[in-house]
Amino acid sequence: MKDAQPRTVYLKDYRAPDYLVDSTRLHFELQPQDTLVKSRLQIRRNPAAETAPGEALPPLLLDGVDLELLSLSIDGELVPASRYRELPEGLSIHVKNPEFVLEIHNRINPKDNTSLEGLYLSNGMYCTQCEAEGFRKITYYPDRPDVMSRFTTTIVAPRQYPVLLSNGNQIERRTTEDGRLLVTWEDPFAKPAYLFALVAGELQTVEDSFTTVSGREVKLQIFTEAKNIRKCDHAMRSLKKAMRWDEEVYGREYDLDIFMVVAVDHFNMGAMENKGLNIFNSACVLASPETATDATFQRIESIVGHEYFHNWSGNRVTCRDWFQLSLKEGFTVFRDAEFSADMNSRAVKRIEDVSLLRTAQFAEDGGPMAHPVRPDSYMEISNFYTLTVYEKGAEVVRMIHTLLGTEGFRKGSDLYFQRHDGCAVTCEDFIAAMEDANGVDLTQFRRWYSQAGTPVLEVSDAFDAAHGTYALTVRQSCPATPGQDKKLPFHIPLAVGLLGADGRDLPLDPQGTTQKVLQVTETEQTFSFTGLKEKPLPSLLRGFSAPVRVRYGYSTEQLLFLMRNDSDEFNRWDAGQRLAFMALEQLQKDYREGRDLQLQPQLVDAYRSVLQNRELDPALVAEMLALPSAQTLAEQSERIDAEAIIVAREFARGALAEALKGELLDCYRRLDCDKPYRPEAADIAERSLKNTCLAYLCVTGEAELLALAQAQFENAANMTDSAAALTSLVNHADDDMAKPALESFYERWQQDTQVVELWLGLQSTSARRGTLEAVRELMQHPAFELTNPNRVRAVIGGFANRNFTQFHRADGRGFEFLAEQVIALDKLNPQIAARLVTPITRWKKYTGELGKKMHRALQSVMESGKLSRDLYEVVSKSLV
Ligand SMILES: [Zn+2]
């Protein structure tokens, strides 16, 4: 049976591999539609395999997809057809000896590979993406992370591909008799096939070097097309910072003589940590002040760090199976977040990460695809590269850090790396190392890996004035998720502080500690604080110490007080968000009940004092001035009334802009100066606040204020200011002003891949009426390509994920549009299709007709014909 219904894979079925591959020799002869792959595998029986001794040798199972098998031989002899069987996705080979050499010749077609998994062509350059299961599209292989092998790779290519790269160190480079170039690479470290990489192209390189802590010299190279060669400096600087940081904070040194990064235009993800040869989406590595925004500069620093950190957390110690994906991703996201926090504003980094978690990850937890950090089953592993595995996984690691402290955590990570270097291990091994190094018991904490859903903490308090005792009572619960109706209590570190009437932190013990981490482990628990003269105001979940929702009946006055006084900058921001959320909820209610809308004057006053506070970091001020996004409001609603959310938020933004016009203008003028561009934290903070003010000012639609945006657009010397001004014009100016600006922008930057992507995204996310029609037109523009994921994400993804207002238009056309695109994309690139469909999988949470329309759109995807395994899994689970 060839077209099997997608099969579910379960963690509980894990078995050690029957055979190991000690060495892998690969030989590629590159041709666009006819690449020849020869592999020579030294194979032996796995002593740890689960068949009893004396039993016959089990067949050797190899994975393989879209391959043309040319020949198969064992120990130099051709294997007759009677000794092997072709499976729908691989081969089963009859084995006679416990040790043997297997040789396979097969053919592949990189040019027609639009899935961007395996080996493919991108703008005339060959490159690979093998995680999670792409290697099986290159050759037959036991494509599972617990089979680790030493790879030697020879690449033979025509002379128009002078750069031929793979993992490890280059050991040979020569011209063949027929005039082609031949290069061989050898990787001394055993690795799973998912970390294999190959690149061939006409590329330029930027070089630098790094001296490791033990004094070894490492050559650093970034490869890109000639036109982008001046856009690599920031990535190179970031790489060197990351290498130093990992030595200082984790004691991890780089291990090869060379570290290479390659920028590729067609890429399904951000970047990939292949051993010694990281492959990056060009959008995540290339930047110059004229062409990239501050956000891009920061994203590059964090992604370069992330992929580099994987060299230890992922490559040297890897995952046993894909259920353990968070072992490498959760840990590495935590590492890159701390790196970014050390390089930039810690509080702002935390706010950005938590905002993402609270909108998108909490929504995942509440949706049809909800799964634990370590999932129990999947149909297609590509669907589990999720915010839950990455971001919530990082929060879980952060909680361990909070529970053990910086030193204890470092002891744990040292033991983990030492114990498991060169091995493929599990999340359990990670926690066990943390426990053993610190002599603690994290048994209950492990539930964070196995239970899905966002826990809720209901907090209440009581003050006994006679005894000076304050009691905080915490009740925890967690909503049901698919397959998990009942949850056991989590172990939750709850960081708290208590504020006195003067706004200062009260001492919580005789030593004068002002912050404590409460260990919440039971369904209901009471924590007492003594020696208090007055009833304090609690500051709960400081620094967002756990990925949970906290409910406490704060009054408006109390939130205003926290917003002004909390010593925890994160909670200061969060108090403002809670306040805004309450105000926006009231507006939604008023709108539904037909009352006139009015913004609470206290909220306006609070925003005014934030705006005028010159002591706060301007980046934090910018964050505090931003209202919760429509997506956040939707996520926090029991049932989503999209129209009320849109109306309430637009009204509040407009009312704030009107009321604070003078202050916004003052602040804008104060920060609008001609400093030379530097992507440094202090300057980024000022630009961020300035452009936040500009965006508010343009909401008023007043000609004079729009003229400010126009002037900034015309005079900007960097992309941050230019793009911010253009965004304001596109959202708030009329066509006479916005259209020429968009045209001149395109005219100027049409040759620059990254700027064109920004230009596309800026239009697809416009809240203006008629954006859907504009998006359809953009798809006809020469700059759009359905086979290029970055363009798809900018136009279709921008519209569906980052344009709440227009995507949720009442006629449901936005949903129909997304369904159409997903169906078309599924035939080209199933991974992208499956990710893009997410917004319409949440139909159950929507009220009224809109929910029905969303459901119909999703249904139309299901009924469109045969779906890829990726898309089938997401759609079928969401229709239930
Ligand atoms: Zn990663």
PDB file of C-alpha atoms in Angstrom, residues 56-190:
ATOM      1  CA  ALA A  56      18.228 -14.096  13.813  1.00  0.00           C
ATOM      2  CA  LEU A  57      19.507 -10.689  12.743  1.00  0.00           C
ATOM      3  CA  PRO A  58      16.627  -8.277  12.163  1.00  0.00           C
ATOM      4  CA  PRO A  59      16.343  -6.569   8.761  1.00  0.00           C
ATOM      5  CA  LEU A  60      18.142  -3.259   8.306  1.00  0.00           C
ATOM      6  CA  LEU A  61      15.530  -0.523   7.890  1.00  0.00           C
ATOM      7  CA  LEU A  62      16.565   2.594   5.985  1.00  0.00           C
ATOM      8  CA  ASP A  63      14.523   5.745   5.446  1.00  0.00           C
ATOM      9  CA  GLY A  64      14.249   7.185   1.948  1.00  0.00           C
ATOM     10  CA  VAL A  65      11.802   9.533   0.210  1.00  0.00           C
ATOM     11  CA  ASP A  66      11.710  10.701  -3.433  1.00  0.00           C
ATOM     12  CA  LEU A  67      14.890   8.764  -4.301  1.00  0.00           C
ATOM     13  CA  GLU A  68      15.752   6.768  -7.389  1.00  0.00           C
ATOM     14  CA  LEU A  69      17.681   3.698  -6.298  1.00  0.00           C
ATOM     15  CA  LEU A  70      20.447   2.737  -8.746  1.00  0.00           C
ATOM     16  CA  SER A  71      22.319   0.022  -6.901  1.00  0.00           C
ATOM     17  CA  LEU A  72      22.858  -1.581  -3.545  1.00  0.00           C
ATOM     18  CA  SER A  73      25.829  -3.683  -2.468  1.00  0.00           C
ATOM     19  CA  ILE A  74      27.047  -5.279   0.731  1.00  0.00           C
ATOM     20  CA  ASP A  75      30.744  -5.951   1.312  1.00  0.00           C
ATOM     21  CA  GLY A  76      31.421  -5.291  -2.356  1.00  0.00           C
ATOM     22  CA  GLU A  77      28.726  -7.582  -3.763  1.00  0.00           C
ATOM     23  CA  LEU A  78      25.530  -6.430  -5.427  1.00  0.00           C
ATOM     24  CA  VAL A  79      22.471  -7.233  -3.356  1.00  0.00           C
ATOM     25  CA  PRO A  80      19.914  -9.195  -5.403  1.00  0.00           C
ATOM     26  CA  ALA A  81      16.328  -7.925  -5.448  1.00  0.00           C
ATOM     27  CA  SER A  82      15.276 -10.938  -3.380  1.00  0.00           C
ATOM     28  CA  ARG A  83      17.286  -9.648  -0.409  1.00  0.00           C
ATOM     29  CA  TYR A  84      15.638  -6.254  -0.050  1.00  0.00           C
ATOM     30  CA  ARG A  85      12.200  -4.704  -0.227  1.00  0.00           C
ATOM     31  CA  GLU A  86      11.196  -1.176  -1.197  1.00  0.00           C
ATOM     32  CA  LEU A  87       8.844   0.348   1.382  1.00  0.00           C
ATOM     33  CA  PRO A  88       6.614   3.431   0.818  1.00  0.00           C
ATOM     34  CA  GLU A  89       9.271   5.528   2.565  1.00  0.00           C
ATOM     35  CA  GLY A  90      12.423   3.437   2.619  1.00  0.00           C
ATOM     36  CA  LEU A  91      14.101   0.062   2.246  1.00  0.00           C
ATOM     37  CA  SER A  92      14.179  -3.134   4.269  1.00  0.00           C
ATOM     38  CA  ILE A  93      17.359  -5.155   3.694  1.00  0.00           C
ATOM     39  CA  HIS A  94      17.964  -8.746   4.749  1.00  0.00           C
ATOM     40  CA  VAL A  95      21.160  -8.941   6.824  1.00  0.00           C
ATOM     41  CA  LYS A  96      23.517 -11.936   7.162  1.00  0.00           C
ATOM     42  CA  ASN A  97      26.395 -10.610   9.280  1.00  0.00           C
ATOM     43  CA  PRO A  98      26.478  -8.392  12.353  1.00  0.00           C
ATOM     44  CA  GLU A  99      29.067  -6.143  10.682  1.00  0.00           C
ATOM     45  CA  PHE A 100      29.220  -5.095   7.049  1.00  0.00           C
ATOM     46  CA  VAL A 101      29.812  -2.300   4.554  1.00  0.00           C
ATOM     47  CA  LEU A 102      26.744  -1.096   2.701  1.00  0.00           C
ATOM     48  CA  GLU A 103      27.091   0.879  -0.534  1.00  0.00           C
ATOM     49  CA  ILE A 104      24.180   2.695  -2.101  1.00  0.00           C
ATOM     50  CA  HIS A 105      23.965   4.655  -5.343  1.00  0.00           C
ATOM     51  CA  ASN A 106      20.929   6.802  -5.944  1.00  0.00           C
ATOM     52  CA  ARG A 107      19.746   9.779  -7.936  1.00  0.00           C
ATOM     53  CA  ILE A 108      17.916  12.938  -6.778  1.00  0.00           C
ATOM     54  CA  ASN A 109      16.479  16.063  -8.374  1.00  0.00           C
ATOM     55  CA  PRO A 110      17.451  19.228  -6.432  1.00  0.00           C
ATOM     56  CA  LYS A 111      15.933  21.592  -8.989  1.00  0.00           C
ATOM     57  CA  ASP A 112      12.366  20.345  -8.596  1.00  0.00           C
ATOM     58  CA  ASN A 113      12.606  20.059  -4.825  1.00  0.00           C
ATOM     59  CA  THR A 114      10.308  22.895  -3.709  1.00  0.00           C
ATOM     60  CA  SER A 115       9.732  21.377  -0.268  1.00  0.00           C
ATOM     61  CA  LEU A 116      13.155  22.803   0.721  1.00  0.00           C
ATOM     62  CA  GLU A 117      13.933  19.626   2.679  1.00  0.00           C
ATOM     63  CA  GLY A 118      16.952  17.558   1.645  1.00  0.00           C
ATOM     64  CA  LEU A 119      19.150  18.949  -1.164  1.00  0.00           C
ATOM     65  CA  TYR A 120      17.674  21.776  -3.250  1.00  0.00           C
ATOM     66  CA  LEU A 121      18.567  24.721  -5.430  1.00  0.00           C
ATOM     67  CA  SER A 122      18.026  28.299  -4.299  1.00  0.00           C
ATOM     68  CA  ASN A 123      18.948  31.094  -6.736  1.00  0.00           C
ATOM     69  CA  GLY A 124      21.449  28.871  -8.502  1.00  0.00           C
ATOM     70  CA  MET A 125      23.046  27.654  -5.301  1.00  0.00           C
ATOM     71  CA  TYR A 126      22.824  24.139  -3.885  1.00  0.00           C
ATOM     72  CA  CYS A 127      22.045  23.797  -0.224  1.00  0.00           C
ATOM     73  CA  THR A 128      20.572  21.340   2.252  1.00  0.00           C
ATOM     74  CA  GLN A 129      18.118  21.288   5.126  1.00  0.00           C
ATOM     75  CA  CYS A 130      18.059  17.967   6.940  1.00  0.00           C
ATOM     76  CA  GLU A 131      16.381  18.622  10.286  1.00  0.00           C
ATOM     77  CA  ALA A 132      14.167  16.918  11.156  1.00  0.00           C
ATOM     78  CA  GLU A 133      13.807  14.273   8.457  1.00  0.00           C
ATOM     79  CA  GLY A 134      15.334  15.808   5.331  1.00  0.00           C
ATOM     80  CA  PHE A 135      18.362  13.540   5.005  1.00  0.00           C
ATOM     81  CA  ARG A 136      16.121  10.729   3.760  1.00  0.00           C
ATOM     82  CA  LYS A 137      15.485  12.889   0.682  1.00  0.00           C
ATOM     83  CA  ILE A 138      19.228  12.742  -0.086  1.00  0.00           C
ATOM     84  CA  THR A 139      19.944   9.035   0.301  1.00  0.00           C
ATOM     85  CA  TYR A 140      18.731   5.885   2.090  1.00  0.00           C
ATOM     86  CA  TYR A 141      19.839   6.066   5.700  1.00  0.00           C
ATOM     87  CA  PRO A 142      18.728   5.301   9.269  1.00  0.00           C
ATOM     88  CA  ASP A 143      17.503   8.902   9.530  1.00  0.00           C
ATOM     89  CA  ARG A 144      17.032   9.155  13.298  1.00  0.00           C
ATOM     90  CA  PRO A 145      18.993  11.290  15.743  1.00  0.00           C
ATOM     91  CA  ASP A 146      20.206   8.397  17.908  1.00  0.00           C
ATOM     92  CA  VAL A 147      22.254   7.001  15.017  1.00  0.00           C
ATOM     93  CA  MET A 148      25.447   9.061  15.186  1.00  0.00           C
ATOM     94  CA  SER A 149      28.205   8.612  12.653  1.00  0.00           C
ATOM     95  CA  ARG A 150      31.464  10.183  11.493  1.00  0.00           C
ATOM     96  CA  PHE A 151      30.883  11.775   8.088  1.00  0.00           C
ATOM     97  CA  THR A 152      33.324  12.298   5.209  1.00  0.00           C
ATOM     98  CA  THR A 153      31.827  14.136   2.256  1.00  0.00           C
ATOM     99  CA  THR A 154      33.163  14.546  -1.261  1.00  0.00           C
ATOM    100  CA  ILE A 155      31.483  17.017  -3.599  1.00  0.00           C
ATOM    101  CA  VAL A 156      32.141  17.101  -7.321  1.00  0.00           C
ATOM    102  CA  ALA A 157      30.674  20.011  -9.252  1.00  0.00           C
ATOM    103  CA  PRO A 158      31.084  21.968 -12.494  1.00  0.00           C
ATOM    104  CA  ARG A 159      33.451  24.938 -12.301  1.00  0.00           C
ATOM    105  CA  GLN A 160      30.674  27.501 -11.959  1.00  0.00           C
ATOM    106  CA  TYR A 161      30.392  26.354  -8.338  1.00  0.00           C
ATOM    107  CA  PRO A 162      33.779  27.353  -6.948  1.00  0.00           C
ATOM    108  CA  VAL A 163      32.655  27.137  -3.330  1.00  0.00           C
ATOM    109  CA  LEU A 164      31.889  23.584  -2.154  1.00  0.00           C
ATOM    110  CA  LEU A 165      31.214  23.221   1.568  1.00  0.00           C
ATOM    111  CA  SER A 166      30.286  20.550   4.063  1.00  0.00           C
ATOM    112  CA  ASN A 167      30.764  19.847   7.776  1.00  0.00           C
ATOM    113  CA  GLY A 168      34.126  19.697   9.510  1.00  0.00           C
ATOM    114  CA  ASN A 169      37.554  20.421   8.027  1.00  0.00           C
ATOM    115  CA  GLN A 170      38.470  20.501   4.340  1.00  0.00           C
ATOM    116  CA  ILE A 171      40.991  17.745   3.582  1.00  0.00           C
ATOM    117  CA  GLU A 172      41.167  17.726  -0.214  1.00  0.00           C
ATOM    118  CA  ARG A 173      40.567  20.137  -3.118  1.00  0.00           C
ATOM    119  CA  ARG A 174      41.498  19.382  -6.713  1.00  0.00           C
ATOM    120  CA  THR A 175      40.336  19.420 -10.301  1.00  0.00           C
ATOM    121  CA  THR A 176      39.140  16.111 -11.717  1.00  0.00           C
ATOM    122  CA  GLU A 177      40.316  14.756 -15.075  1.00  0.00           C
ATOM    123  CA  ASP A 178      37.149  16.008 -16.746  1.00  0.00           C
ATOM    124  CA  GLY A 179      37.731  19.516 -15.396  1.00  0.00           C
ATOM    125  CA  ARG A 180      35.286  19.561 -12.504  1.00  0.00           C
ATOM    126  CA  LEU A 181      36.100  20.684  -9.001  1.00  0.00           C
ATOM    127  CA  LEU A 182      36.351  18.072  -6.246  1.00  0.00           C
ATOM    128  CA  VAL A 183      36.419  18.936  -2.564  1.00  0.00           C
ATOM    129  CA  THR A 184      36.391  16.583   0.440  1.00  0.00           C
ATOM    130  CA  TRP A 185      35.390  17.463   3.998  1.00  0.00           C
ATOM    131  CA  GLU A 186      35.881  15.401   7.102  1.00  0.00           C
ATOM    132  CA  ASP A 187      33.964  15.913  10.325  1.00  0.00           C
ATOM    133  CA  PRO A 188      35.826  14.385  13.296  1.00  0.00           C
ATOM    134  CA  PHE A 189      32.717  14.496  15.518  1.00  0.00           C
ATOM    135  CA  ALA A 190      30.085  11.782  15.272  1.00  0.00           C
TER     136      ALA A 190
END
